[in-house]
Coordinates of C-alpha atoms and ligand atoms in Angstrom, one line a residue:
M29 CA 2.1 -51.8 -52.6
A30 CA 5.0 -50.1 -51.0
E31 CA 7.5 -52.5 -49.5
R32 CA 7.8 -51.8 -45.7
P33 CA 11.5 -52.0 -44.5
E34 CA 12.0 -54.4 -41.6
P35 CA 13.6 -52.9 -38.4
V36 CA 17.4 -52.8 -38.4
R37 CA 18.5 -52.7 -34.7
D38 CA 22.2 -53.6 -34.9
L39 CA 23.3 -50.2 -33.6
D40 CA 20.7 -49.9 -30.8
W41 CA 22.0 -51.6 -27.7
D42 CA 19.4 -52.5 -25.2
P43 CA 19.6 -50.9 -21.7
A44 CA 21.1 -54.0 -20.0
R45 CA 23.8 -54.3 -22.6
A46 CA 24.5 -50.6 -22.4
R47 CA 24.8 -50.8 -18.7
T48 CA 27.2 -53.7 -18.8
F49 CA 29.4 -52.0 -21.2
V50 CA 29.4 -48.7 -19.3
D51 CA 30.2 -50.6 -16.1
G52 CA 33.2 -52.1 -17.9
V53 CA 34.3 -48.7 -18.9
A54 CA 33.7 -47.4 -15.4
D55 CA 35.9 -50.3 -14.1
I56 CA 38.8 -49.1 -16.2
Y57 CA 38.3 -45.5 -15.0
E58 CA 38.3 -46.7 -11.4
D59 CA 41.4 -48.7 -12.0
L60 CA 43.0 -45.6 -13.5
L61 CA 42.2 -43.5 -10.5
I62 CA 43.5 -46.2 -8.1
R63 CA 46.8 -46.8 -10.0
L64 CA 47.5 -43.3 -11.2
P65 CA 50.1 -42.3 -8.7
E66 CA 52.1 -45.6 -9.3
L67 CA 51.9 -45.5 -13.1
P68 CA 54.6 -43.8 -15.2
V69 CA 53.5 -40.3 -16.3
I70 CA 54.1 -41.5 -19.8
V71 CA 55.5 -44.7 -21.3
D72 CA 58.3 -44.2 -23.7
R73 CA 57.1 -45.9 -26.8
G74 CA 57.8 -44.6 -30.3
V75 CA 55.2 -43.9 -32.9
G76 CA 55.5 -47.3 -34.6
E77 CA 55.0 -49.2 -31.4
V78 CA 52.0 -47.1 -30.3
R79 CA 50.4 -47.3 -33.7
A80 CA 50.9 -51.1 -33.7
G81 CA 49.3 -51.2 -30.2
V82 CA 46.2 -49.1 -30.8
V83 CA 45.3 -48.9 -34.5
V84 CA 42.9 -51.6 -35.5
D85 CA 41.3 -51.9 -38.9
V86 CA 37.5 -51.3 -38.7
P87 CA 36.1 -54.9 -38.7
D88 CA 33.1 -55.8 -40.8
E89 CA 31.5 -57.6 -37.8
P90 CA 31.2 -56.4 -34.2
M91 CA 34.3 -56.7 -32.0
P92 CA 33.1 -58.7 -29.0
E93 CA 32.6 -56.5 -25.9
V94 CA 35.2 -58.3 -23.8
E95 CA 37.7 -57.7 -26.5
L96 CA 36.6 -54.1 -26.9
L97 CA 37.1 -53.5 -23.2
E98 CA 40.4 -55.2 -23.2
Y99 CA 41.4 -52.9 -26.1
L100 CA 40.3 -49.8 -24.2
R101 CA 42.2 -51.0 -21.1
R102 CA 45.4 -51.5 -23.1
M103 CA 45.0 -48.1 -24.8
T104 CA 44.5 -46.5 -21.3
F105 CA 47.3 -48.1 -19.4
D106 CA 49.9 -48.9 -22.0
H107 CA 49.7 -46.2 -24.5
S108 CA 48.4 -43.0 -22.9
A109 CA 50.1 -39.9 -21.5
L110 CA 48.5 -39.1 -18.2
P111 CA 48.2 -35.3 -17.6
G112 CA 46.1 -36.1 -14.5
H113 CA 49.2 -37.8 -12.9
P114 CA 50.4 -36.0 -9.8
R115 CA 53.9 -35.6 -11.3
F116 CA 52.6 -34.0 -14.6
S117 CA 53.2 -30.3 -14.5
A118 CA 53.8 -29.4 -18.2
Y119 CA 52.2 -27.0 -20.7
V120 CA 48.9 -25.8 -19.3
S121 CA 47.1 -29.1 -19.1
G122 CA 44.4 -29.6 -16.5
A123 CA 44.0 -32.9 -14.6
G124 CA 40.3 -33.6 -15.5
T125 CA 37.7 -33.5 -12.7
V126 CA 36.0 -36.8 -11.8
P127 CA 32.4 -35.2 -11.9
G128 CA 33.4 -33.8 -15.3
A129 CA 34.3 -37.2 -16.7
A130 CA 31.0 -38.6 -15.4
A131 CA 29.0 -35.6 -16.8
D132 CA 30.6 -36.2 -20.3
L133 CA 29.1 -39.7 -20.3
L134 CA 25.6 -38.3 -19.7
A135 CA 26.1 -35.4 -22.1
S136 CA 26.9 -37.9 -24.8
G137 CA 24.1 -40.2 -23.7
I138 CA 21.5 -37.5 -24.1
N139 CA 23.3 -36.0 -27.1
M140 CA 21.5 -32.7 -27.2
N141 CA 22.6 -30.4 -30.0
V142 CA 23.4 -27.1 -28.3
G143 CA 23.2 -25.2 -31.5
G144 CA 19.4 -24.8 -31.4
W145 CA 17.3 -24.1 -28.2
R146 CA 14.6 -26.6 -29.2
L147 CA 17.2 -29.4 -29.4
S148 CA 18.8 -28.5 -26.1
P149 CA 16.5 -26.5 -23.8
S150 CA 18.3 -27.4 -20.5
A151 CA 21.8 -27.4 -22.1
T152 CA 21.3 -24.0 -23.7
E153 CA 20.0 -22.5 -20.4
I154 CA 22.8 -24.1 -18.4
E155 CA 25.5 -22.9 -20.8
M156 CA 24.1 -19.4 -20.8
A157 CA 23.7 -19.3 -17.0
L158 CA 27.3 -20.6 -16.7
T159 CA 28.8 -18.1 -19.0
R160 CA 26.8 -15.3 -17.4
W161 CA 28.2 -16.5 -14.0
F162 CA 31.7 -16.5 -15.4
A163 CA 31.3 -13.0 -17.0
Q164 CA 29.4 -11.3 -14.3
R165 CA 30.1 -13.1 -11.0
M166 CA 33.7 -14.3 -11.6
F167 CA 35.1 -11.5 -13.7
G168 CA 32.8 -8.6 -12.7
M169 CA 31.6 -7.7 -16.2
P170 CA 28.2 -5.8 -16.3
G171 CA 24.7 -7.1 -17.1
G172 CA 24.3 -8.0 -20.7
S173 CA 27.6 -9.8 -20.7
G174 CA 27.8 -13.5 -21.3
G175 CA 29.4 -15.9 -23.8
A176 CA 29.7 -19.4 -25.1
L177 CA 31.8 -22.4 -24.6
T178 CA 34.3 -23.3 -27.2
S179 CA 36.7 -26.1 -28.0
G180 CA 39.5 -24.2 -26.3
G181 CA 41.5 -21.1 -26.0
A182 CA 42.4 -20.9 -29.6
L183 CA 38.7 -20.7 -30.7
A184 CA 37.8 -18.4 -27.7
N185 CA 40.5 -15.9 -28.8
L186 CA 39.5 -16.2 -32.5
I187 CA 35.8 -15.6 -31.7
A188 CA 36.6 -12.6 -29.4
L189 CA 38.8 -11.0 -32.0
K190 CA 36.2 -11.6 -34.7
V191 CA 33.6 -9.7 -32.6
A192 CA 36.3 -7.0 -32.0
R193 CA 37.1 -6.7 -35.7
D194 CA 33.4 -6.4 -36.7
A195 CA 32.5 -4.0 -33.9
R196 CA 35.4 -1.6 -34.2
A197 CA 36.6 -1.6 -37.9
G198 CA 34.3 1.3 -38.7
W199 CA 32.7 -0.3 -41.7
D200 CA 30.7 -3.5 -42.3
V201 CA 33.5 -6.0 -42.7
R202 CA 31.1 -8.9 -43.0
A203 CA 29.4 -7.3 -46.0
D204 CA 32.3 -5.5 -47.7
G205 CA 35.4 -7.5 -46.7
I206 CA 38.6 -6.6 -45.0
A207 CA 40.0 -4.6 -47.9
A208 CA 37.1 -2.1 -47.9
G209 CA 38.9 0.2 -45.4
P210 CA 42.3 1.0 -43.9
P211 CA 44.5 -1.7 -42.5
L212 CA 43.3 -2.8 -39.1
G213 CA 45.9 -3.0 -36.3
F214 CA 45.9 -5.7 -33.5
Y215 CA 48.2 -5.1 -30.5
L216 CA 49.6 -8.2 -28.7
S217 CA 52.5 -8.4 -26.3
S218 CA 55.6 -10.3 -27.3
E219 CA 54.5 -12.9 -24.7
T220 CA 51.0 -13.4 -26.1
H221 CA 50.2 -17.0 -27.1
V222 CA 50.5 -17.7 -30.8
V223 CA 46.8 -18.4 -31.2
S224 CA 46.1 -14.6 -31.3
D225 CA 48.5 -14.3 -34.2
R226 CA 46.7 -17.1 -35.9
A227 CA 43.3 -15.5 -35.2
A228 CA 44.5 -12.3 -36.8
D229 CA 45.6 -14.3 -39.8
M230 CA 42.2 -16.0 -40.1
L231 CA 40.5 -12.7 -39.8
G232 CA 42.4 -11.3 -42.7
V233 CA 44.2 -8.7 -40.6
G234 CA 47.6 -9.7 -41.9
A235 CA 50.8 -10.4 -40.0
A236 CA 52.2 -7.0 -41.1
N237 CA 49.4 -5.3 -39.1
V238 CA 49.9 -7.3 -35.9
R239 CA 52.1 -5.5 -33.4
H240 CA 54.1 -7.4 -30.8
V241 CA 54.5 -4.8 -28.0
P242 CA 57.7 -5.3 -26.0
V243 CA 57.5 -6.4 -22.3
D244 CA 59.1 -5.2 -19.1
D245 CA 61.4 -7.3 -16.8
G246 CA 58.3 -9.1 -15.5
Y247 CA 57.2 -10.1 -19.0
R248 CA 54.3 -7.6 -18.8
M249 CA 53.2 -5.4 -21.8
R250 CA 54.9 -2.0 -21.8
I251 CA 52.2 0.6 -21.7
D252 CA 54.4 3.4 -23.0
E253 CA 55.3 1.2 -26.0
L254 CA 51.7 0.3 -26.6
R255 CA 50.7 4.0 -26.7
A256 CA 53.6 4.9 -28.9
M257 CA 52.9 2.1 -31.4
V258 CA 49.2 3.0 -31.6
A259 CA 50.0 6.7 -32.2
R260 CA 52.6 5.8 -34.9
D261 CA 50.2 3.5 -36.7
R262 CA 47.4 6.1 -36.6
D263 CA 49.8 8.6 -38.2
D264 CA 50.6 6.0 -40.8
G265 CA 46.9 5.7 -41.7
M266 CA 46.2 2.4 -40.0
R267 CA 43.1 1.8 -37.8
P268 CA 44.1 0.4 -34.4
V269 CA 41.2 -2.0 -33.5
A270 CA 42.1 -4.2 -30.6
A271 CA 44.6 -4.8 -27.8
V272 CA 45.1 -8.3 -26.5
A273 CA 46.2 -8.1 -22.8
N274 CA 47.5 -11.2 -21.0
A275 CA 46.1 -12.4 -17.8
G276 CA 48.6 -15.2 -17.3
T277 CA 51.1 -15.6 -20.1
V278 CA 51.8 -19.1 -21.2
S279 CA 55.5 -19.0 -20.5
T280 CA 55.7 -17.3 -17.1
G281 CA 52.2 -16.6 -15.8
A282 CA 52.7 -12.8 -16.2
V283 CA 49.5 -10.7 -15.8
D284 CA 49.6 -7.4 -17.7
D285 CA 48.5 -4.2 -16.1
L286 CA 44.9 -4.6 -17.2
D287 CA 43.7 -1.3 -15.9
A288 CA 46.4 0.6 -17.7
I289 CA 45.7 -1.2 -21.0
A290 CA 42.0 -0.6 -20.5
D291 CA 42.8 3.2 -20.2
V292 CA 44.7 3.1 -23.5
C293 CA 41.8 1.3 -25.2
R294 CA 39.3 3.8 -23.8
D295 CA 41.4 6.7 -25.0
E296 CA 41.9 5.2 -28.4
G297 CA 38.5 3.7 -29.0
M298 CA 40.0 0.3 -29.2
W299 CA 38.6 -3.1 -28.1
L300 CA 40.1 -4.6 -25.0
H301 CA 40.4 -8.3 -25.2
V302 CA 42.0 -10.3 -22.4
D303 CA 43.6 -13.7 -23.0
A304 CA 42.9 -15.3 -19.6
A305 CA 42.9 -18.8 -21.1
Y306 CA 45.3 -20.0 -18.4
G307 CA 45.2 -17.4 -15.6
G308 CA 41.5 -16.5 -15.5
P309 CA 40.3 -18.9 -12.8
A310 CA 42.8 -17.3 -10.4
V311 CA 40.3 -14.5 -9.8
L312 CA 38.5 -17.1 -7.6
A313 CA 41.4 -17.1 -5.1
D314 CA 41.5 -14.1 -2.7
D315 CA 45.3 -13.9 -2.7
L316 CA 45.6 -13.8 -6.5
R317 CA 42.5 -11.7 -7.4
P318 CA 44.2 -8.3 -6.9
L319 CA 46.6 -9.1 -9.9
F320 CA 43.5 -9.0 -12.2
A321 CA 42.3 -5.5 -11.3
G322 CA 40.7 -4.0 -14.4
I323 CA 39.7 -7.3 -16.0
E324 CA 36.0 -6.2 -15.5
R325 CA 36.7 -3.5 -18.0
A326 CA 37.4 -5.9 -20.8
D327 CA 35.2 -6.0 -24.0
S328 CA 36.0 -9.7 -24.2
I329 CA 37.8 -12.4 -22.3
A330 CA 39.0 -15.9 -23.4
F331 CA 39.4 -18.4 -20.6
D332 CA 39.7 -22.1 -20.5
P333 CA 37.9 -24.3 -18.0
H334 CA 39.9 -27.2 -19.3
K335 CA 43.1 -25.5 -18.0
W336 CA 42.8 -24.1 -14.4
L337 CA 39.3 -25.1 -13.7
Y338 CA 40.7 -28.6 -14.2
T339 CA 37.6 -29.8 -16.3
P340 CA 38.1 -32.4 -19.0
L341 CA 39.0 -31.4 -22.5
P342 CA 37.7 -29.9 -24.7
G343 CA 36.2 -26.9 -23.0
G344 CA 37.2 -23.3 -23.5
C345 CA 35.1 -20.2 -23.1
V346 CA 34.7 -16.8 -24.7
L347 CA 33.0 -14.0 -22.8
V348 CA 31.9 -10.7 -24.2
R349 CA 30.7 -7.5 -22.6
D350 CA 27.8 -7.2 -25.0
M351 CA 26.2 -10.4 -26.2
E352 CA 24.5 -8.6 -29.0
L353 CA 27.8 -7.8 -30.6
M354 CA 28.6 -11.5 -30.6
R355 CA 25.4 -12.3 -32.3
H356 CA 26.0 -9.6 -34.9
A357 CA 29.4 -11.1 -35.7
F358 CA 28.0 -14.6 -36.4
D359 CA 24.2 -14.5 -37.1
P360 CA 23.4 -15.6 -40.6
D361 CA 20.7 -13.4 -42.1
H362 CA 18.5 -16.2 -43.0
V363 CA 18.8 -20.0 -43.0
A364 CA 16.1 -21.5 -45.2
Y365 CA 16.5 -25.0 -43.7
I366 CA 15.9 -23.8 -40.1
V367 CA 12.6 -22.1 -39.6
K368 CA 11.5 -21.1 -36.2
D369 CA 7.9 -20.4 -35.5
E370 CA 8.1 -17.6 -32.9
E371 CA 4.4 -17.2 -32.8
H372 CA 3.5 -20.7 -31.6
T373 CA 6.5 -21.5 -29.5
D374 CA 8.1 -20.1 -26.4
W375 CA 11.7 -21.0 -27.1
G376 CA 15.0 -19.4 -26.1
I377 CA 17.9 -18.3 -28.2
D378 CA 19.9 -20.6 -30.5
L379 CA 23.6 -20.5 -29.6
S380 CA 24.6 -21.4 -33.2
R381 CA 23.7 -17.8 -34.0
Y382 CA 26.5 -16.6 -31.6
S383 CA 29.5 -18.6 -32.7
P384 CA 31.1 -20.3 -35.7
N385 CA 29.9 -23.8 -34.6
F386 CA 26.5 -24.8 -35.9
S387 CA 26.1 -28.1 -34.1
R388 CA 27.5 -27.8 -30.6
G389 CA 27.9 -30.5 -27.9
F390 CA 26.8 -30.1 -24.3
W391 CA 30.3 -29.0 -23.3
A392 CA 28.9 -26.9 -20.4
L393 CA 27.7 -29.9 -18.4
K394 CA 31.1 -31.2 -17.3
V395 CA 32.1 -27.6 -16.2
W396 CA 28.8 -26.9 -14.5
I397 CA 28.7 -30.2 -12.7
S398 CA 32.3 -29.8 -11.6
L399 CA 31.6 -26.4 -10.1
L400 CA 28.4 -27.7 -8.4
A401 CA 30.1 -30.8 -7.1
H402 CA 33.2 -29.1 -5.7
G403 CA 31.8 -25.6 -4.9
R404 CA 33.5 -22.3 -5.3
D405 CA 35.5 -22.4 -2.0
A406 CA 37.2 -25.7 -2.9
Y407 CA 38.2 -24.2 -6.3
A408 CA 39.6 -21.1 -4.6
R409 CA 41.6 -23.1 -2.1
R410 CA 43.1 -25.4 -4.7
I411 CA 44.0 -22.6 -7.2
S412 CA 45.7 -20.7 -4.4
H413 CA 47.4 -23.9 -3.4
D414 CA 48.7 -24.5 -6.9
A415 CA 50.3 -21.0 -6.9
A416 CA 51.8 -21.7 -3.4
L417 CA 53.2 -25.0 -4.8
A418 CA 54.8 -23.1 -7.7
R419 CA 56.3 -20.6 -5.3
Y420 CA 57.6 -23.6 -3.2
L421 CA 59.2 -25.1 -6.3
G422 CA 60.8 -21.7 -7.1
A423 CA 62.2 -21.4 -3.6
V424 CA 63.6 -25.0 -3.7
V425 CA 65.5 -24.4 -6.9
D426 CA 66.6 -21.0 -5.8
E427 CA 68.2 -22.4 -2.7
R428 CA 70.1 -25.1 -4.5
A429 CA 73.6 -24.6 -5.9
D430 CA 72.9 -26.7 -9.0
F431 CA 69.7 -24.9 -10.2
E432 CA 68.8 -21.3 -11.1
L433 CA 65.3 -19.8 -10.9
M434 CA 65.0 -17.9 -14.2
T435 CA 62.3 -15.4 -13.2
P436 CA 60.1 -14.9 -10.2
V437 CA 57.2 -17.3 -10.1
G438 CA 54.1 -16.0 -11.9
L439 CA 50.7 -17.5 -10.9
S440 CA 51.4 -21.2 -10.8
I441 CA 54.4 -21.3 -13.2
A442 CA 58.1 -21.8 -12.1
C443 CA 60.8 -21.5 -14.8
F444 CA 64.3 -22.8 -13.8
R445 CA 67.3 -24.5 -15.2
Y446 CA 70.0 -26.9 -14.1
V447 CA 73.4 -25.3 -13.8
P448 CA 76.2 -27.7 -12.8
A449 CA 77.7 -26.4 -9.6
N450 CA 81.3 -26.4 -10.9
L451 CA 80.5 -24.7 -14.3
P452 CA 82.4 -21.5 -15.0
G453 CA 80.4 -18.4 -14.0
P454 CA 78.3 -16.1 -16.2
G455 CA 80.2 -14.6 -19.1
A456 CA 82.4 -17.7 -19.8
D457 CA 82.6 -18.4 -23.5
G458 CA 80.0 -20.9 -24.7
R459 CA 78.4 -21.2 -21.2
E460 CA 74.9 -20.1 -22.2
E461 CA 74.8 -22.2 -25.3
Y462 CA 75.9 -25.2 -23.4
L463 CA 73.3 -24.6 -20.7
D464 CA 70.6 -24.4 -23.4
R465 CA 71.7 -27.7 -24.9
L466 CA 72.1 -29.4 -21.5
N467 CA 68.7 -28.3 -20.3
Q468 CA 67.0 -29.3 -23.5
R469 CA 68.4 -32.8 -23.1
I470 CA 67.4 -32.8 -19.4
M471 CA 63.8 -32.0 -20.4
T472 CA 63.7 -34.7 -23.1
S473 CA 65.2 -37.2 -20.6
I474 CA 62.6 -36.3 -18.0
Q475 CA 59.8 -36.6 -20.5
L476 CA 61.0 -40.0 -21.7
G477 CA 61.7 -41.4 -18.3
G478 CA 58.2 -41.4 -16.9
R479 CA 59.1 -40.4 -13.4
A480 CA 57.9 -36.8 -13.8
Y481 CA 57.0 -34.5 -16.7
C482 CA 57.7 -30.9 -17.2
S483 CA 57.9 -28.7 -20.3
N484 CA 60.0 -25.7 -21.2
A485 CA 60.0 -21.9 -21.8
V486 CA 62.5 -19.8 -23.6
L487 CA 63.2 -16.6 -21.6
G488 CA 65.5 -13.9 -22.9
G489 CA 66.6 -16.4 -25.5
R490 CA 67.6 -19.0 -22.9
F491 CA 66.1 -22.4 -22.6
C492 CA 64.6 -23.3 -19.3
L493 CA 62.6 -26.0 -17.6
R494 CA 59.0 -25.0 -16.8
S495 CA 56.5 -26.4 -14.4
C496 CA 52.9 -25.1 -14.5
I497 CA 50.7 -26.5 -11.8
V498 CA 47.1 -26.8 -12.9
N499 CA 46.7 -30.3 -11.5
F500 CA 44.8 -30.8 -8.2
R501 CA 46.8 -34.0 -7.6
T502 CA 50.2 -32.4 -7.5
E503 CA 51.8 -31.8 -4.1
A504 CA 55.1 -30.7 -2.7
D505 CA 56.5 -34.3 -2.8
D506 CA 55.9 -34.4 -6.5
L507 CA 57.8 -31.2 -7.1
D508 CA 60.7 -32.4 -4.9
A509 CA 60.7 -35.6 -7.0
L510 CA 60.9 -33.5 -10.2
V511 CA 63.9 -31.5 -8.9
E512 CA 65.6 -34.7 -7.8
V513 CA 65.0 -36.3 -11.2
A514 CA 66.3 -33.2 -13.0
A515 CA 69.4 -33.0 -10.8
E516 CA 70.2 -36.7 -11.3
L517 CA 69.7 -36.5 -15.1
G518 CA 71.5 -33.2 -15.2
A519 CA 74.6 -34.5 -13.5
A520 CA 74.7 -37.6 -15.8
L521 CA 74.2 -35.6 -19.0
D522 CA 76.7 -32.9 -17.9
A523 CA 79.3 -35.7 -17.5
E524 CA 78.5 -36.8 -21.0
L525 CA 78.1 -33.5 -22.9
R526 CA 80.3 -30.8 -21.2
P527 CA 82.7 -29.4 -23.8
P528 CA 86.4 -29.4 -22.8
E529 CA 86.7 -25.6 -22.7
L530 CA 84.1 -25.5 -19.9
Ligands
LIG20 C1 47.5 -17.9 -22.5 C2 47.0 -18.9 -23.5 N1 46.2 -18.6 -24.5 C3 45.7 -19.5 -25.4 C4 46.0 -20.8 -25.3 C5 45.5 -21.8 -26.3 O1 44.5 -22.5 -25.7 P1 44.0 -23.9 -26.2 O2 45.2 -24.8 -26.2 O3 43.0 -24.4 -25.3 O4 43.5 -23.7 -27.6 C6 46.9 -21.2 -24.3 C7 47.3 -22.6 -24.2 O5 48.1 -23.0 -23.4 C8 47.4 -20.3 -23.3 O6 48.2 -20.6 -22.3

């Protein structure tokens, strides 16, 4: 007789135990929210110390729950960077909405697999409704547009450019490979985020066929150069396939002339992709929306809820004008181990057919719940406020004798540098190199100090400090504090580093 295995229940916590543990985690989260403004943005500990503090060998026996919670508390408060801190304004790193964090718990708790409809009926329909809302209501794309959530902007751009390649190459690249036709050209601006170069690489386009179109004084793609490059490449036997326009560059928040690039794409039969990973949500704000005129003409858009919709990582989004093209780019002909009985079921579409991911988490829940909990108007107000704060920061540094605003504020990004008031004026030998070195050290000291946190940009070859406000906790006081910290560190470092000839 077959031996019947006895139940093994070690991994299955009963509801009361689950509740107690989740309560313990919620206590840590509440503490974090209470203490956030008083905590350092980051604690300066080196890799050895952090590793010693957080890495624990996997034990053979369960770690007791009190110990586990203590471990989580230590990791949270002693060894984490805090991008949701009011004084964090670096990179393009959202703060993380509270409803989004709670939604993530439930999404993991239900654990639907949003690759297949039957495993995730509500999740699939929510993700599709959400991406349709983004495409059609937020960006003004036509019916038939929609998309999918991704891990972030890198994957959103990759997916969009894969759809572009397959739709516009002129032969069946999926079947015959990239070498079966002329070289395919992608047109980026020199300010485009590196993930588009990486996408071109992964799609087999080759760096030699990626053009970096020069920008104007406002860091916007030059349309005359784009037209000239496309014409030259056509003459040389290349097939121009896609232009990547920026709707919020990572360095300065520049928004390209989307209408003009859409005209070029229309005239040349090219795909228009818009990298709106950072800037996209600004279309919700009445005062910023006009900058994005023409975005509704895009064939695809990448935009990241985990940036300026403030929702927790990971959560990017790719939108396409024609969902069928997205399916064509990813749908496997036949998967023997997944058979769907269309005759006896009434199921919707499987999102695994529309993207490179097969299993997919319920990433949409945190985004959807955040939008429902806050409402569109609160988003519009806060996004507009972030941009106003960046303009305030720009004006503050512009008015001071010891700072220089490096370019007009774009969206919610201010780029500036510390310039000691008594430094010889522009043109002095070694001045610019010294300012690069000095500001690099200022940034590092700011980041190590924990009182504020900004990052950098390099503009026209010059190093500058950069604040990007996609943090709903940041206010004018926090930006005043950043400037004061930078000025204090700048003066001290200048006294230490200034070469005698200056
Ligand atoms: C304009 C732009 N595109 C793409 C990306 C990459 O997005 P992610 O980091 O979510 O992959 C970024 C990141 O900052 C960005 O600012």
